[in-house]
Amino acid sequence: MTMKQYPSLEIVPPLKGMTKDELLDDIRPFIEFTPKYINVTCHRDEIMYDEQPDGSYRKRLVRRRVSETAVCGAIQSEFKVDVVPHLICGGLTAEQIEFQLQDFKFMGISNVLALRGDCLTGEKRFSPVPGGYNHANELVEAIRCFEKENGCEGFFRIGVGGYPEKHFEAANMDEDIANLKRKVDAGANYITTQMFFDNKVFYDFVDRCRKAGISVPIIPGLKPISTPKQVKLLPESFSIDIPFELTSEIAAHEEDKESVYQIGQEWAMAQCKDLLAHGVPGVHFYTMGKSANIIGILRECF
């Protein structure tokens, strides 16, 4: 029996000031395509230093976005769709992570994406807070330990991140695959990949994973390019390659915003169709605040 392939989405929590109704209205167009789940990203509090009259500086935390837990609750209540909050190592102690898991369990949120998280601005290397976790595999282990200690073994379905073009901190692809296997061996149920623009890169990645003994589902992540600026920004931000065929076509139309938008959508749509034809379990879309281009792909492919 062939399993139904599904779309899933990732959204970013809104900046403070956006209302719940505005957020839900942004998500509503996706619901007709029955996404299997909606991921909600997590963002560390920022550190600001305010100069005082005596010349000293006072440290304070700044939170620019609504919490992922609040967003998950709003989505879950309105649409009855599974939500997947991101749970990160950065900025949290082991105790604070346990508190988060208690909240998720209370809310009936049984799916989480366990990530190390990014460095703070200005940091050259990731540094956990005292009493925090340094790697995502440690976070996965902590979630499984929480289940045992609270009599709810198997409650959480844990996703982890995979990098078809290698995490930028890994020395080579073999090292990166070994790191990924540690996360799976710690108890992860599935892998969601970083965005990519060449399906061959994904298929090669899956092949490497299988040869390394990683057998959990691997869900590809896609992001349609919508502006010429993204040709530069996406590789800088995510350490990924964009094929010359795509960048050259965008460059030839960079003064025509509608053409660039269509080029990016058609490229991602072709990727999606090819991935589905190759039997992937589902396709995960990074919305990054954009919906119309992804809605068009969902309408065509699902």
mmCIF file of C-alpha atoms in Angstrom:
data_model
loop_
_atom_site.group_PDB
_atom_site.id
_atom_site.type_symbol
_atom_site.label_atom_id
_atom_site.label_comp_id
_atom_site.label_asym_id
_atom_site.label_seq_id
_atom_site.Cartn_x
_atom_site.Cartn_y
_atom_site.Cartn_z
ATOM 1 C CA MET A 1 0.000 0.000 0.000
ATOM 2 C CA THR A 2 1.411 3.381 -1.050
ATOM 3 C CA MET A 3 1.572 5.918 1.764
ATOM 4 C CA LYS A 4 0.062 9.333 1.130
ATOM 5 C CA GLN A 5 2.699 12.005 0.631
ATOM 6 C CA TYR A 6 2.107 15.227 2.493
ATOM 7 C CA PRO A 7 3.172 18.860 2.660
ATOM 8 C CA SER A 8 4.349 20.525 5.848
ATOM 9 C CA LEU A 9 5.263 24.126 6.616
ATOM 10 C CA GLU A 10 7.632 26.183 8.702
ATOM 11 C CA ILE A 11 6.616 29.615 9.914
ATOM 12 C CA VAL A 12 8.442 32.267 11.897
ATOM 13 C CA PRO A 13 6.692 33.703 14.986
ATOM 14 C CA PRO A 14 5.425 37.218 14.343
ATOM 15 C CA LEU A 15 7.150 40.303 15.616
ATOM 16 C CA LYS A 16 5.569 41.838 18.680
ATOM 17 C CA GLY A 17 2.626 43.996 17.679
ATOM 18 C CA MET A 18 1.073 41.551 15.233
ATOM 19 C CA THR A 19 -2.279 40.254 16.471
ATOM 20 C CA LYS A 20 -3.303 36.624 16.766
ATOM 21 C CA ASP A 21 -5.993 37.116 14.121
ATOM 22 C CA GLU A 22 -3.438 38.528 11.677
ATOM 23 C CA LEU A 23 -1.203 35.515 12.234
ATOM 24 C CA LEU A 24 -4.055 33.057 11.752
ATOM 25 C CA ASP A 25 -5.196 34.839 8.588
ATOM 26 C CA ASP A 26 -1.683 34.380 7.175
ATOM 27 C CA ILE A 27 -1.808 30.652 7.883
ATOM 28 C CA ARG A 28 -5.418 30.039 6.826
ATOM 29 C CA PRO A 29 -4.754 29.688 3.047
ATOM 30 C CA PHE A 30 -2.471 26.704 3.709
ATOM 31 C CA ILE A 31 -5.045 24.705 5.648
ATOM 32 C CA GLU A 32 -7.054 23.549 2.613
ATOM 33 C CA PHE A 33 -4.019 21.475 1.584
ATOM 34 C CA THR A 34 -4.083 19.580 4.898
ATOM 35 C CA PRO A 35 -0.488 20.080 5.992
ATOM 36 C CA LYS A 36 0.661 17.220 8.179
ATOM 37 C CA TYR A 37 2.141 19.700 10.614
ATOM 38 C CA ILE A 38 3.280 23.293 10.957
ATOM 39 C CA ASN A 39 6.727 23.974 12.382
ATOM 40 C CA VAL A 40 7.233 27.108 14.457
ATOM 41 C CA THR A 41 10.764 28.436 14.793
ATOM 42 C CA CYS A 42 12.340 29.444 18.098
ATOM 43 C CA HIS A 43 14.422 32.590 18.523
ATOM 44 C CA ARG A 44 16.830 33.325 21.331
ATOM 45 C CA ASP A 45 16.385 36.456 23.371
ATOM 46 C CA GLU A 46 18.846 39.126 22.290
ATOM 47 C CA ILE A 47 21.246 40.819 24.679
ATOM 48 C CA MET A 48 21.362 44.612 24.706
ATOM 49 C CA TYR A 49 23.632 46.886 26.732
ATOM 50 C CA ASP A 50 22.240 50.246 27.800
ATOM 51 C CA GLU A 51 24.729 52.933 28.764
ATOM 52 C CA GLN A 52 24.011 54.436 32.168
ATOM 53 C CA PRO A 53 24.558 58.081 33.245
ATOM 54 C CA ASP A 54 27.714 57.077 35.140
ATOM 55 C CA GLY A 55 29.228 55.517 32.010
ATOM 56 C CA SER A 56 28.569 51.927 33.038
ATOM 57 C CA TYR A 57 26.401 49.544 31.013
ATOM 58 C CA ARG A 58 23.321 47.639 32.070
ATOM 59 C CA LYS A 59 22.607 44.312 30.400
ATOM 60 C CA ARG A 60 19.035 43.500 29.438
ATOM 61 C CA LEU A 61 17.255 40.845 27.389
ATOM 62 C CA VAL A 62 15.140 41.799 24.396
ATOM 63 C CA ARG A 63 12.508 39.550 22.847
ATOM 64 C CA ARG A 64 11.379 40.800 19.451
ATOM 65 C CA ARG A 65 8.987 37.981 18.579
ATOM 66 C CA VAL A 66 6.082 36.176 20.167
ATOM 67 C CA SER A 67 7.162 32.854 21.705
ATOM 68 C CA GLU A 68 6.881 29.665 19.687
ATOM 69 C CA THR A 69 4.775 28.137 22.473
ATOM 70 C CA ALA A 70 2.159 30.903 22.212
ATOM 71 C CA VAL A 71 2.072 30.613 18.415
ATOM 72 C CA CYS A 72 1.703 26.827 18.597
ATOM 73 C CA GLY A 73 -1.200 27.192 21.001
ATOM 74 C CA ALA A 74 -2.983 29.656 18.716
ATOM 75 C CA ILE A 75 -2.553 27.452 15.633
ATOM 76 C CA GLN A 76 -3.546 24.280 17.457
ATOM 77 C CA SER A 77 -6.696 25.872 18.838
ATOM 78 C CA GLU A 78 -7.848 27.431 15.559
ATOM 79 C CA PHE A 79 -6.994 24.780 12.984
ATOM 80 C CA LYS A 80 -6.700 21.451 14.818
ATOM 81 C CA VAL A 81 -3.457 20.757 12.968
ATOM 82 C CA ASP A 82 -0.339 19.264 14.531
ATOM 83 C CA VAL A 83 2.264 21.840 15.487
ATOM 84 C CA VAL A 84 6.001 21.290 15.839
ATOM 85 C CA PRO A 85 7.773 23.822 18.037
ATOM 86 C CA HIS A 86 11.511 24.128 17.585
ATOM 87 C CA LEU A 87 13.399 23.359 20.779
ATOM 88 C CA ILE A 88 16.944 24.712 20.827
ATOM 89 C CA CYS A 89 19.971 24.348 23.068
ATOM 90 C CA GLY A 90 20.969 27.988 22.779
ATOM 91 C CA GLY A 91 20.102 30.253 25.682
ATOM 92 C CA LEU A 92 18.446 27.573 27.827
ATOM 93 C CA THR A 93 19.612 25.507 30.778
ATOM 94 C CA ALA A 94 18.698 21.844 31.114
ATOM 95 C CA GLU A 95 16.066 22.827 33.682
ATOM 96 C CA GLN A 96 14.497 25.420 31.389
ATOM 97 C CA ILE A 97 14.293 22.849 28.599
ATOM 98 C CA GLU A 98 12.554 20.470 30.994
ATOM 99 C CA PHE A 99 10.043 23.225 31.809
ATOM 100 C CA GLN A 100 9.415 23.681 28.079
ATOM 101 C CA LEU A 101 8.780 19.961 27.665
ATOM 102 C CA GLN A 102 6.335 20.043 30.580
ATOM 103 C CA ASP A 103 4.422 22.837 28.843
ATOM 104 C CA PHE A 104 4.396 20.978 25.523
ATOM 105 C CA LYS A 105 3.106 17.804 27.169
ATOM 106 C CA PHE A 106 0.391 19.736 29.010
ATOM 107 C CA MET A 107 -0.711 21.297 25.705
ATOM 108 C CA GLY A 108 -0.764 17.939 23.930
ATOM 109 C CA ILE A 109 2.130 18.920 21.670
ATOM 110 C CA SER A 110 3.834 15.608 20.955
ATOM 111 C CA ASN A 111 6.115 16.553 18.059
ATOM 112 C CA VAL A 112 9.238 18.703 18.471
ATOM 113 C CA LEU A 113 12.210 19.616 16.301
ATOM 114 C CA ALA A 114 15.402 19.400 18.365
ATOM 115 C CA LEU A 115 18.136 21.777 17.214
ATOM 116 C CA ARG A 116 21.310 23.202 18.638
ATOM 117 C CA GLY A 117 20.410 26.676 17.410
ATOM 118 C CA ASP A 118 22.521 29.434 15.945
ATOM 119 C CA CYS A 119 25.299 31.422 17.551
ATOM 120 C CA LEU A 120 24.479 34.803 18.991
ATOM 121 C CA THR A 121 25.408 37.771 16.845
ATOM 122 C CA GLY A 122 29.137 38.337 17.280
ATOM 123 C CA GLU A 123 29.881 34.796 18.454
ATOM 124 C CA LYS A 124 32.363 32.832 16.342
ATOM 125 C CA ARG A 125 31.435 29.506 17.905
ATOM 126 C CA PHE A 126 28.301 28.302 19.627
ATOM 127 C CA SER A 127 28.484 28.584 23.386
ATOM 128 C CA PRO A 128 25.781 27.095 25.636
ATOM 129 C CA VAL A 129 24.688 28.830 28.798
ATOM 130 C CA PRO A 130 26.066 27.277 32.013
ATOM 131 C CA GLY A 131 24.081 24.112 32.603
ATOM 132 C CA GLY A 132 22.895 23.982 28.998
ATOM 133 C CA TYR A 133 23.450 21.542 26.152
ATOM 134 C CA ASN A 134 26.144 21.933 23.528
ATOM 135 C CA HIS A 135 24.816 19.623 20.801
ATOM 136 C CA ALA A 136 21.445 18.544 19.409
ATOM 137 C CA ASN A 137 22.085 14.871 20.196
ATOM 138 C CA GLU A 138 22.348 15.841 23.880
ATOM 139 C CA LEU A 139 18.988 17.589 23.559
ATOM 140 C CA VAL A 140 17.408 14.491 21.996
ATOM 141 C CA GLU A 141 18.789 12.387 24.862
ATOM 142 C CA ALA A 142 17.332 14.880 27.351
ATOM 143 C CA ILE A 143 13.871 14.597 25.777
ATOM 144 C CA ARG A 144 13.974 10.797 25.988
ATOM 145 C CA CYS A 145 15.173 11.059 29.593
ATOM 146 C CA PHE A 146 12.277 13.424 30.384
ATOM 147 C CA GLU A 147 9.834 10.838 29.025
ATOM 148 C CA LYS A 148 11.246 8.090 31.246
ATOM 149 C CA GLU A 149 11.248 10.268 34.350
ATOM 150 C CA ASN A 150 7.662 11.381 33.739
ATOM 151 C CA GLY A 151 6.176 8.017 32.780
ATOM 152 C CA CYS A 152 5.413 9.004 29.194
ATOM 153 C CA GLU A 153 7.916 7.025 27.141
ATOM 154 C CA GLY A 154 7.356 7.469 23.417
ATOM 155 C CA PHE A 155 5.161 10.562 23.877
ATOM 156 C CA PHE A 156 7.369 12.821 21.781
ATOM 157 C CA ARG A 157 8.078 12.338 18.113
ATOM 158 C CA ILE A 158 11.449 14.044 17.675
ATOM 159 C CA GLY A 159 12.702 15.571 14.452
ATOM 160 C CA VAL A 160 16.253 16.758 13.855
ATOM 161 C CA GLY A 161 17.923 18.841 11.168
ATOM 162 C CA GLY A 162 19.917 17.422 8.271
ATOM 163 C CA TYR A 163 22.194 19.299 5.888
ATOM 164 C CA PRO A 164 22.409 17.960 2.308
ATOM 165 C CA GLU A 165 25.270 20.392 1.623
ATOM 166 C CA LYS A 166 26.923 19.911 5.036
ATOM 167 C CA HIS A 167 26.577 22.016 8.155
ATOM 168 C CA PHE A 168 28.981 24.905 7.742
ATOM 169 C CA GLU A 169 30.832 24.022 10.957
ATOM 170 C CA ALA A 170 31.538 20.407 9.953
ATOM 171 C CA ALA A 171 34.981 19.750 8.472
ATOM 172 C CA ASN A 172 33.574 17.451 5.794
ATOM 173 C CA MET A 173 30.447 15.569 4.790
ATOM 174 C CA ASP A 174 31.475 12.338 6.514
ATOM 175 C CA GLU A 175 31.840 14.181 9.816
ATOM 176 C CA ASP A 176 28.463 15.818 9.336
ATOM 177 C CA ILE A 177 26.739 12.496 8.601
ATOM 178 C CA ALA A 178 28.376 11.031 11.722
ATOM 179 C CA ASN A 179 26.961 13.933 13.755
ATOM 180 C CA LEU A 180 23.528 13.294 12.251
ATOM 181 C CA LYS A 181 23.724 9.602 13.124
ATOM 182 C CA ARG A 182 24.462 10.534 16.738
ATOM 183 C CA LYS A 183 21.196 12.467 16.814
ATOM 184 C CA VAL A 184 19.267 9.539 15.365
ATOM 185 C CA ASP A 185 20.949 7.038 17.681
ATOM 186 C CA ALA A 186 19.976 9.272 20.615
ATOM 187 C CA GLY A 187 16.313 8.761 19.732
ATOM 188 C CA ALA A 188 15.307 11.025 16.826
ATOM 189 C CA ASN A 189 12.385 9.739 14.732
ATOM 190 C CA TYR A 190 12.896 11.677 11.517
ATOM 191 C CA ILE A 191 15.102 14.205 9.730
ATOM 192 C CA THR A 192 14.014 17.436 8.060
ATOM 193 C CA THR A 193 16.607 18.910 5.737
ATOM 194 C CA GLN A 194 17.898 22.378 5.184
ATOM 195 C CA MET A 195 16.640 23.956 1.967
ATOM 196 C CA PHE A 196 18.398 23.006 -1.264
ATOM 197 C CA PHE A 197 17.958 23.897 -4.926
ATOM 198 C CA ASP A 198 19.434 20.848 -6.658
ATOM 199 C CA ASN A 199 17.593 17.581 -6.061
ATOM 200 C CA LYS A 200 20.677 15.532 -6.874
ATOM 201 C CA VAL A 201 22.271 16.995 -3.751
ATOM 202 C CA PHE A 202 19.354 15.634 -1.716
ATOM 203 C CA TYR A 203 19.414 12.185 -3.311
ATOM 204 C CA ASP A 204 23.164 11.909 -2.709
ATOM 205 C CA PHE A 205 22.615 12.957 0.904
ATOM 206 C CA VAL A 206 19.941 10.306 1.433
ATOM 207 C CA ASP A 207 22.224 7.677 -0.094
ATOM 208 C CA ARG A 208 25.055 8.673 2.272
ATOM 209 C CA CYS A 209 22.699 8.519 5.240
ATOM 210 C CA ARG A 210 21.440 5.052 4.347
ATOM 211 C CA LYS A 211 24.987 3.759 3.880
ATOM 212 C CA ALA A 212 25.841 5.172 7.326
ATOM 213 C CA GLY A 213 23.018 3.170 8.901
ATOM 214 C CA ILE A 214 20.487 6.006 9.225
ATOM 215 C CA SER A 215 17.088 4.502 8.441
ATOM 216 C CA VAL A 216 14.573 7.088 9.709
ATOM 217 C CA PRO A 217 12.460 9.094 7.218
ATOM 218 C CA ILE A 218 14.262 12.036 5.602
ATOM 219 C CA ILE A 219 11.962 14.904 4.625
ATOM 220 C CA PRO A 220 13.293 17.376 2.041
ATOM 221 C CA GLY A 221 12.976 21.112 2.679
ATOM 222 C CA LEU A 222 12.234 23.600 -0.108
ATOM 223 C CA LYS A 223 12.161 27.399 -0.330
ATOM 224 C CA PRO A 224 11.046 29.161 -3.525
ATOM 225 C CA ILE A 225 13.233 32.147 -4.381
ATOM 226 C CA SER A 226 11.033 35.231 -4.648
ATOM 227 C CA THR A 227 13.456 38.166 -5.067
ATOM 228 C CA PRO A 228 16.838 38.731 -6.766
ATOM 229 C CA LYS A 229 18.381 39.606 -3.376
ATOM 230 C CA GLN A 230 17.781 36.064 -2.130
ATOM 231 C CA VAL A 231 20.298 34.728 -4.655
ATOM 232 C CA LYS A 232 22.958 36.368 -2.477
ATOM 233 C CA LEU A 233 21.295 36.266 0.929
ATOM 234 C CA LEU A 234 20.288 32.592 1.059
ATOM 235 C CA PRO A 235 23.792 31.187 0.396
ATOM 236 C CA GLU A 236 25.251 33.657 2.907
ATOM 237 C CA SER A 237 22.694 32.808 5.581
ATOM 238 C CA PHE A 238 22.425 29.050 5.125
ATOM 239 C CA SER A 239 25.720 27.978 3.478
ATOM 240 C CA ILE A 240 23.977 26.479 0.453
ATOM 241 C CA ASP A 241 24.578 26.516 -3.301
ATOM 242 C CA ILE A 242 22.144 27.740 -5.928
ATOM 243 C CA PRO A 243 22.610 26.187 -9.392
ATOM 244 C CA PHE A 244 24.003 28.458 -12.109
ATOM 245 C CA GLU A 245 21.035 27.658 -14.334
ATOM 246 C CA LEU A 246 18.722 29.255 -11.778
ATOM 247 C CA THR A 247 20.930 32.213 -10.828
ATOM 248 C CA SER A 248 21.607 33.118 -14.466
ATOM 249 C CA GLU A 249 17.911 33.052 -15.325
ATOM 250 C CA ILE A 250 17.120 35.285 -12.363
ATOM 251 C CA ALA A 251 19.980 37.645 -13.298
ATOM 252 C CA ALA A 252 18.537 37.976 -16.803
ATOM 253 C CA HIS A 253 15.219 39.157 -15.325
ATOM 254 C CA GLU A 254 16.360 40.912 -12.137
ATOM 255 C CA GLU A 255 14.635 44.181 -13.079
ATOM 256 C CA ASP A 256 11.307 42.374 -13.442
ATOM 257 C CA LYS A 257 10.081 41.376 -9.982
ATOM 258 C CA GLU A 258 7.128 39.352 -11.260
ATOM 259 C CA SER A 259 9.331 37.321 -13.591
ATOM 260 C CA VAL A 260 11.816 36.546 -10.810
ATOM 261 C CA TYR A 261 8.951 35.497 -8.546
ATOM 262 C CA GLN A 262 7.607 33.173 -11.235
ATOM 263 C CA ILE A 263 11.049 31.742 -12.030
ATOM 264 C CA GLY A 264 11.612 30.895 -8.367
ATOM 265 C CA GLN A 265 8.170 29.353 -7.997
ATOM 266 C CA GLU A 266 8.508 27.227 -11.149
ATOM 267 C CA TRP A 267 11.939 25.973 -10.080
ATOM 268 C CA ALA A 268 10.655 24.912 -6.654
ATOM 269 C CA MET A 269 7.559 23.368 -8.228
ATOM 270 C CA ALA A 270 9.724 21.259 -10.546
ATOM 271 C CA GLN A 271 11.806 20.209 -7.544
ATOM 272 C CA CYS A 272 8.683 19.242 -5.613
ATOM 273 C CA LYS A 273 7.230 17.157 -8.448
ATOM 274 C CA ASP A 274 10.521 15.325 -8.923
ATOM 275 C CA LEU A 275 10.878 14.643 -5.192
ATOM 276 C CA LEU A 276 7.351 13.252 -4.973
ATOM 277 C CA ALA A 277 8.004 11.066 -8.021
ATOM 278 C CA HIS A 278 11.057 9.691 -6.209
ATOM 279 C CA GLY A 279 8.883 8.643 -3.268
ATOM 280 C CA VAL A 280 9.810 11.085 -0.500
ATOM 281 C CA PRO A 281 7.433 10.840 2.490
ATOM 282 C CA GLY A 282 6.566 14.523 2.258
ATOM 283 C CA VAL A 283 7.918 17.943 1.337
ATOM 284 C CA HIS A 284 8.600 20.643 3.919
ATOM 285 C CA PHE A 285 8.248 24.277 2.835
ATOM 286 C CA TYR A 286 10.070 27.197 4.439
ATOM 287 C CA THR A 287 7.598 30.070 4.162
ATOM 288 C CA MET A 288 9.714 32.886 5.665
ATOM 289 C CA GLY A 289 6.670 35.133 5.666
ATOM 290 C CA LYS A 290 5.728 34.404 2.052
ATOM 291 C CA SER A 291 2.667 32.356 1.152
ATOM 292 C CA ALA A 292 1.364 32.951 -2.386
ATOM 293 C CA ASN A 293 4.242 31.219 -4.175
ATOM 294 C CA ILE A 294 4.027 28.177 -1.901
ATOM 295 C CA ILE A 295 0.233 28.052 -2.188
ATOM 296 C CA GLY A 296 0.679 27.813 -5.969
ATOM 297 C CA ILE A 297 3.070 24.876 -5.554
ATOM 298 C CA LEU A 298 0.749 23.094 -3.133
ATOM 299 C CA ARG A 299 -2.179 23.534 -5.501
ATOM 300 C CA GLU A 300 -0.191 21.997 -8.357
ATOM 301 C CA CYS A 301 1.522 19.183 -6.434
ATOM 302 C CA PHE A 302 -0.843 18.124 -3.663
#
